[in-house]
Short mmCIF file of C-alpha atoms and ligand atoms in Angstrom, two decimals:
data_model
loop_
_atom_site.label_atom_id
_atom_site.label_comp_id
_atom_site.label_asym_id
_atom_site.label_seq_id
_atom_site.Cartn_x
_atom_site.Cartn_y
_atom_site.Cartn_z
CA MET A 1 76.03 -207.65 -218.12
CA HIS A 2 79.01 -207.06 -220.41
CA ASP A 3 78.60 -208.86 -223.75
CA LYS A 4 82.22 -210.03 -224.13
CA PRO A 5 84.09 -212.43 -221.84
CA VAL A 6 86.08 -210.57 -219.20
CA ALA A 7 89.58 -211.42 -217.94
CA LEU A 8 91.51 -209.96 -215.04
CA VAL A 9 95.30 -210.16 -215.25
CA THR A 10 97.18 -209.14 -212.10
CA GLY A 11 100.48 -207.29 -212.52
CA ALA A 12 99.67 -206.57 -216.15
CA ASN A 13 101.30 -203.15 -216.46
CA GLN A 14 104.57 -204.72 -217.69
CA GLY A 15 106.32 -207.95 -218.63
CA ILE A 16 104.55 -211.25 -219.18
CA GLY A 17 101.28 -209.96 -217.67
CA LEU A 18 101.09 -207.11 -220.18
CA GLN A 19 101.63 -209.59 -223.01
CA ILE A 20 98.95 -211.96 -221.62
CA ALA A 21 96.52 -209.01 -221.46
CA ARG A 22 97.36 -207.98 -225.02
CA GLU A 23 96.77 -211.50 -226.36
CA LEU A 24 93.53 -212.08 -224.46
CA VAL A 25 92.17 -208.92 -226.10
CA THR A 26 93.01 -210.36 -229.52
CA HIS A 27 91.01 -213.47 -228.49
CA GLY A 28 87.91 -211.35 -227.90
CA PHE A 29 88.16 -210.63 -224.18
CA THR A 30 87.70 -207.34 -222.43
CA VAL A 31 90.77 -207.34 -220.22
CA LEU A 32 91.20 -205.65 -216.88
CA VAL A 33 94.84 -204.63 -216.63
CA GLY A 34 95.63 -205.06 -212.94
CA SER A 35 98.29 -202.67 -211.70
CA ARG A 36 99.24 -201.49 -208.24
CA SER A 37 99.89 -198.07 -209.79
CA LEU A 38 96.73 -196.92 -211.57
CA GLY A 39 98.77 -194.57 -213.79
CA ARG A 40 101.03 -197.38 -215.05
CA GLY A 41 97.96 -199.57 -215.59
CA GLU A 42 96.30 -196.81 -217.62
CA ALA A 43 99.40 -196.39 -219.77
CA ALA A 44 99.51 -200.15 -220.42
CA ALA A 45 95.78 -200.35 -221.17
CA SER A 46 95.91 -197.46 -223.64
CA GLU A 47 98.86 -199.16 -225.36
CA ILE A 48 96.74 -202.32 -225.79
CA GLY A 49 93.56 -200.61 -227.03
CA PRO A 50 89.92 -199.96 -226.19
CA ASP A 51 89.20 -203.50 -224.94
CA ALA A 52 91.75 -203.09 -222.15
CA ARG A 53 90.82 -201.19 -218.99
CA ALA A 54 93.15 -200.38 -216.13
CA ILE A 55 92.18 -201.46 -212.63
CA GLN A 56 94.06 -200.52 -209.48
CA LEU A 57 94.98 -203.78 -207.77
CA ASP A 58 97.67 -204.38 -205.19
CA VAL A 59 97.47 -208.09 -204.40
CA THR A 60 98.83 -207.49 -200.89
CA ASP A 61 96.15 -204.94 -200.01
CA GLN A 62 92.77 -206.39 -199.02
CA SER A 63 90.93 -203.09 -199.53
CA SER A 64 92.36 -202.74 -203.05
CA ILE A 65 91.30 -206.33 -203.83
CA ALA A 66 87.79 -205.80 -202.47
CA ALA A 67 87.39 -202.53 -204.41
CA ALA A 68 88.50 -204.25 -207.63
CA ALA A 69 86.00 -207.09 -207.16
CA ALA A 70 83.19 -204.61 -206.44
CA ARG A 71 84.08 -202.55 -209.51
CA ILE A 72 84.15 -205.61 -211.79
CA ARG A 73 80.69 -206.63 -210.54
CA SER A 74 79.15 -203.19 -210.88
CA GLU A 75 80.82 -202.16 -214.16
CA LEU A 76 80.91 -205.43 -216.10
CA GLY A 77 78.80 -207.90 -214.12
CA ARG A 78 81.01 -210.85 -215.05
CA LEU A 79 84.48 -212.36 -214.80
CA ASP A 80 85.43 -215.31 -217.00
CA ALA A 81 89.18 -215.64 -216.49
CA LEU A 82 91.54 -214.71 -213.67
CA VAL A 83 95.25 -214.76 -214.42
CA ASN A 84 97.22 -214.55 -211.18
CA ASN A 85 100.42 -213.22 -212.71
CA ALA A 86 101.72 -210.58 -210.25
CA ALA A 87 104.86 -211.60 -208.39
CA ILE A 88 108.14 -210.34 -207.03
CA SER A 89 111.43 -212.22 -206.88
CA ASN A 90 112.93 -210.42 -203.87
CA THR A 91 112.85 -207.20 -201.89
CA SER A 92 116.52 -206.96 -200.95
CA LYS A 93 118.63 -207.97 -203.96
CA ARG A 94 121.10 -205.16 -204.61
CA GLN A 95 121.67 -203.55 -208.01
CA GLY A 96 124.22 -205.63 -209.93
CA GLN A 97 124.15 -208.52 -207.42
CA SER A 98 124.02 -211.88 -209.21
CA VAL A 99 121.19 -214.36 -208.63
CA GLU A 100 123.81 -216.79 -207.27
CA ASP A 101 125.11 -214.26 -204.72
CA TYR A 102 121.57 -213.36 -203.64
CA ALA A 103 120.84 -217.13 -203.32
CA LYS A 104 123.84 -217.54 -201.00
CA LEU A 105 122.42 -214.87 -198.68
CA THR A 106 118.93 -216.37 -198.71
CA ARG A 107 119.54 -220.00 -197.76
CA PRO A 108 117.32 -221.68 -195.15
CA SER A 109 120.14 -221.22 -192.61
CA ASN A 110 120.57 -217.47 -193.04
CA VAL A 111 117.58 -215.98 -194.87
CA SER A 112 115.77 -213.01 -193.35
CA LEU A 113 112.27 -214.07 -192.38
CA ASP A 114 111.08 -210.60 -193.39
CA GLU A 115 112.34 -211.31 -196.93
CA VAL A 116 110.51 -214.65 -197.04
CA ARG A 117 107.31 -213.10 -195.68
CA ALA A 118 107.36 -210.18 -198.12
CA VAL A 119 107.79 -212.37 -201.19
CA TRP A 120 105.24 -214.97 -200.05
CA GLU A 121 102.79 -212.13 -199.23
CA THR A 122 102.70 -211.24 -202.94
CA ASN A 123 103.34 -214.60 -204.64
CA VAL A 124 101.28 -216.90 -202.41
CA PHE A 125 98.88 -215.07 -200.07
CA GLY A 126 98.19 -212.42 -202.72
CA VAL A 127 97.04 -215.11 -205.13
CA LEU A 128 94.81 -216.73 -202.52
CA ALA A 129 93.31 -213.38 -201.51
CA VAL A 130 92.58 -212.27 -205.08
CA THR A 131 91.15 -215.67 -205.95
CA GLN A 132 88.84 -215.68 -202.93
CA ALA A 133 87.57 -212.20 -203.84
CA MET A 134 86.97 -213.08 -207.50
CA LEU A 135 85.47 -216.56 -206.98
CA PRO A 136 81.84 -215.43 -206.63
CA LEU A 137 82.07 -213.86 -210.12
CA LEU A 138 84.00 -216.81 -211.59
CA ARG A 139 81.42 -219.28 -210.25
CA GLU A 140 78.71 -217.44 -212.22
CA ALA A 141 80.72 -217.57 -215.47
CA PRO A 142 79.83 -220.21 -218.07
CA ALA A 143 83.47 -221.38 -218.20
CA GLY A 144 85.53 -219.81 -215.41
CA ARG A 145 89.29 -220.17 -215.71
CA ILE A 146 92.01 -219.52 -213.12
CA VAL A 147 95.61 -219.45 -214.34
CA ASN A 148 98.36 -219.19 -211.74
CA VAL A 149 101.64 -218.04 -213.24
CA SER A 150 104.18 -220.20 -211.44
CA SER A 151 107.73 -221.21 -212.31
CA GLY A 152 109.61 -224.39 -213.08
CA VAL A 153 112.05 -223.44 -210.31
CA GLY A 154 109.29 -224.26 -207.81
CA SER A 155 108.99 -227.89 -208.84
CA LEU A 156 109.93 -230.12 -205.88
CA THR A 157 110.33 -233.11 -208.18
CA ARG A 158 112.81 -231.28 -210.41
CA ASN A 159 114.76 -229.84 -207.48
CA ALA A 160 115.03 -233.28 -205.91
CA ASP A 161 116.99 -234.36 -209.01
CA PRO A 162 120.74 -233.57 -208.60
CA ALA A 163 120.94 -232.99 -212.38
CA PHE A 164 118.41 -230.09 -212.36
CA PRO A 165 120.44 -226.99 -213.40
CA TYR A 166 118.62 -224.47 -211.15
CA ARG A 167 118.90 -226.72 -208.05
CA SER A 168 121.65 -224.60 -206.50
CA ILE A 169 119.33 -221.58 -206.32
CA PHE A 170 116.37 -223.48 -204.80
CA GLY A 171 115.65 -221.56 -201.60
CA PRO A 172 112.94 -220.34 -199.24
CA VAL A 173 112.21 -217.01 -200.93
CA TYR A 174 111.10 -216.98 -204.60
CA PRO A 175 111.52 -220.67 -205.60
CA ALA A 176 109.66 -222.00 -202.54
CA SER A 177 106.98 -219.32 -202.98
CA LYS A 178 106.26 -220.89 -206.36
CA THR A 179 106.24 -224.37 -204.76
CA ALA A 180 103.61 -223.05 -202.33
CA LEU A 181 101.71 -221.47 -205.22
CA ASN A 182 101.67 -224.88 -206.90
CA ALA A 183 100.19 -226.36 -203.74
CA MET A 184 97.51 -223.63 -203.72
CA THR A 185 96.77 -224.34 -207.37
CA LEU A 186 96.18 -228.02 -206.75
CA ALA A 187 94.10 -227.31 -203.64
CA MET A 188 91.93 -224.85 -205.59
CA ALA A 189 91.57 -227.29 -208.48
CA ILE A 190 90.48 -230.08 -206.12
CA GLU A 191 87.91 -227.86 -204.38
CA LEU A 192 86.54 -226.54 -207.67
CA GLU A 193 86.46 -229.91 -209.49
CA PRO A 194 82.65 -230.18 -209.18
CA THR A 195 82.22 -226.72 -210.76
CA ARG A 196 82.78 -225.36 -214.31
CA ILE A 197 85.96 -223.62 -213.14
CA LYS A 198 89.36 -224.98 -214.20
CA VAL A 199 92.47 -224.08 -212.20
CA ASN A 200 95.93 -224.60 -213.64
CA ALA A 201 99.50 -223.44 -213.07
CA VAL A 202 101.86 -222.51 -215.89
CA SER A 203 105.58 -221.95 -216.20
CA PRO A 204 106.56 -219.13 -218.61
CA GLY A 205 110.22 -220.17 -218.90
CA PHE A 206 113.20 -217.85 -218.35
CA THR A 207 111.78 -214.66 -219.90
CA LYS A 208 113.40 -211.30 -220.48
CA THR A 209 111.57 -209.04 -217.97
CA ASN A 210 112.15 -206.65 -215.10
CA LEU A 211 111.84 -209.60 -212.66
CA ASN A 212 115.28 -210.89 -213.64
CA GLY A 213 116.90 -207.63 -214.77
CA TYR A 214 116.08 -208.56 -218.40
CA GLN A 215 118.51 -211.50 -218.23
CA GLY A 216 115.92 -214.03 -219.46
CA THR A 217 116.37 -215.82 -222.76
CA GLU A 218 112.72 -216.03 -223.88
CA THR A 219 110.63 -213.20 -225.33
CA VAL A 220 107.47 -212.03 -223.55
CA GLU A 221 105.51 -213.57 -226.43
CA GLU A 222 107.06 -216.96 -225.59
CA GLY A 223 106.64 -216.38 -221.85
CA ALA A 224 102.93 -215.51 -222.19
CA ARG A 225 102.01 -218.35 -224.56
CA GLU A 226 101.09 -221.07 -222.05
CA ALA A 227 99.10 -218.77 -219.76
CA VAL A 228 97.02 -217.61 -222.73
CA ARG A 229 96.45 -221.18 -223.96
CA VAL A 230 95.32 -222.32 -220.52
CA ALA A 231 93.06 -219.26 -220.03
CA LEU A 232 91.28 -220.28 -223.26
CA LEU A 233 90.84 -224.01 -222.43
CA GLY A 234 87.56 -225.45 -223.62
CA PRO A 235 85.13 -227.44 -221.48
CA ASP A 236 87.04 -230.69 -222.07
CA GLY A 237 90.37 -229.15 -221.05
CA PRO A 238 92.22 -230.33 -217.95
CA THR A 239 92.24 -228.85 -214.46
CA GLY A 240 94.93 -229.20 -211.79
CA MET A 241 97.85 -229.24 -214.23
CA PHE A 242 101.27 -227.55 -214.26
CA THR A 243 102.47 -226.95 -217.82
CA HIS A 244 104.94 -225.12 -220.05
CA ALA A 245 104.42 -224.13 -223.69
CA THR A 246 107.04 -226.44 -225.18
CA LEU A 247 107.99 -228.78 -222.31
CA GLY A 248 104.39 -229.86 -221.69
CA THR A 249 103.54 -231.15 -218.21
CA ILE A 250 105.97 -230.19 -215.45
CA PRO A 251 106.11 -232.39 -212.33
CA TRP A 252 104.84 -230.64 -209.19
P1 LIG B 1 107.73 -208.29 -214.08
O1 LIG B 1 107.98 -207.72 -215.42
O2 LIG B 1 108.56 -207.84 -212.92
O3 LIG B 1 106.19 -208.11 -213.75
C1 LIG B 1 105.67 -208.41 -212.49
C2 LIG B 1 104.37 -207.67 -212.34
O4 LIG B 1 103.83 -207.97 -211.04
C3 LIG B 1 104.54 -206.15 -212.41
O5 LIG B 1 103.46 -205.61 -213.11
C4 LIG B 1 104.48 -205.73 -210.95
O6 LIG B 1 104.03 -204.43 -210.74
C5 LIG B 1 103.46 -206.74 -210.46
N1 LIG B 1 103.40 -206.79 -209.00
C6 LIG B 1 104.38 -207.02 -208.12
N2 LIG B 1 103.91 -206.92 -206.86
C7 LIG B 1 102.58 -206.63 -206.97
C8 LIG B 1 101.54 -206.41 -206.05
N3 LIG B 1 101.75 -206.44 -204.73
N4 LIG B 1 100.30 -206.17 -206.52
C9 LIG B 1 100.07 -206.13 -207.84
N5 LIG B 1 101.02 -206.29 -208.78
C10 LIG B 1 102.26 -206.55 -208.33
O7 LIG B 1 107.92 -209.88 -214.07
P2 LIG B 1 107.44 -211.02 -215.10
O8 LIG B 1 108.63 -211.80 -215.44
O9 LIG B 1 106.58 -210.47 -216.18
O10 LIG B 1 106.59 -211.92 -214.11
C11 LIG B 1 105.27 -212.32 -214.38
C12 LIG B 1 105.05 -213.68 -213.76
O11 LIG B 1 105.87 -214.67 -214.41
C13 LIG B 1 105.41 -213.78 -212.27
O12 LIG B 1 104.46 -214.58 -211.59
C14 LIG B 1 106.75 -214.48 -212.29
O13 LIG B 1 107.04 -215.15 -211.07
C15 LIG B 1 106.54 -215.43 -213.43
N6 LIG B 1 107.78 -215.99 -213.99
C16 LIG B 1 108.64 -215.18 -214.64
C17 LIG B 1 109.80 -215.75 -215.17
C18 LIG B 1 110.80 -214.92 -215.92
O14 LIG B 1 111.84 -215.47 -216.30
N7 LIG B 1 110.55 -213.64 -216.14
C19 LIG B 1 110.05 -217.12 -215.03
C20 LIG B 1 109.15 -217.90 -214.35
C21 LIG B 1 108.00 -217.32 -213.84
P3 LIG B 1 105.02 -203.15 -210.70
O15 LIG B 1 105.28 -202.77 -212.13
O16 LIG B 1 104.24 -202.15 -209.94
O17 LIG B 1 106.27 -203.59 -210.00
#
């Protein structure tokens, strides 16, 4: 069995996931840099250093997920932390189209069901599928951690408040996918309460990445901070929480 703790970060070839991978290495982990393109994963891993290894992982492809789980077991024999970071915000937003204009075309009344299904396939079902595949390894770990990278825009409590600034873009595609991810997080945390595994959701904040055309206001260091903190929680740390680095607990 590998002598260092092992973390798998999905969608770690760029953005917040790459930064999470980089920081977990500095905390002594061997990090598997999940990437649907092996080449981009290898480039990211070599940028991080020898404790990062690329792993081909498309969270919407069951055979890719199964192959990744089998490789982790045979090559490293352990998995201590799973960071479900991979996500997409849309499949049909046009170049230069504003988030507000895309939101107008993706309301409950007019959204394409194919658009909803494609985004939920990655952001919700992908997380469940990867988690199911990795759970046997996580159950064997001395302190298994699952971190689901969610978003404050998925909070039902916040969106129910007319004063919430992102309320006008709350819709069935990306925001509701994160609401569903929050539900999955809580369900996983409840099931795994009797085990050593902690399951939490984090909100990175509006971060400058490819996901939003680099319009975010936070750096990737700021965006990665809470996921890294929660991946490193000690045995007395909480499970079933939804938190942000500076805002603290976010209502579900
Ligand atoms: P990003 O730079 O676009 O990175 C997303 C990553 O997910 C990429 O590596 C992408 O791979 C990967 N991915 C997408 N579909 C995948 C699939 N089917 N299988 C495997 N990997 C897949 O976006 P980011 O901002 O860093 O997003 C990271 C997380 O933070 C996401 O969960 C996002 O919802 C969340 N978040 C971001 C913000 C923000 O403001 N940026 C705010 C709140 C929450 P490719 O390179 O191959 O496309």
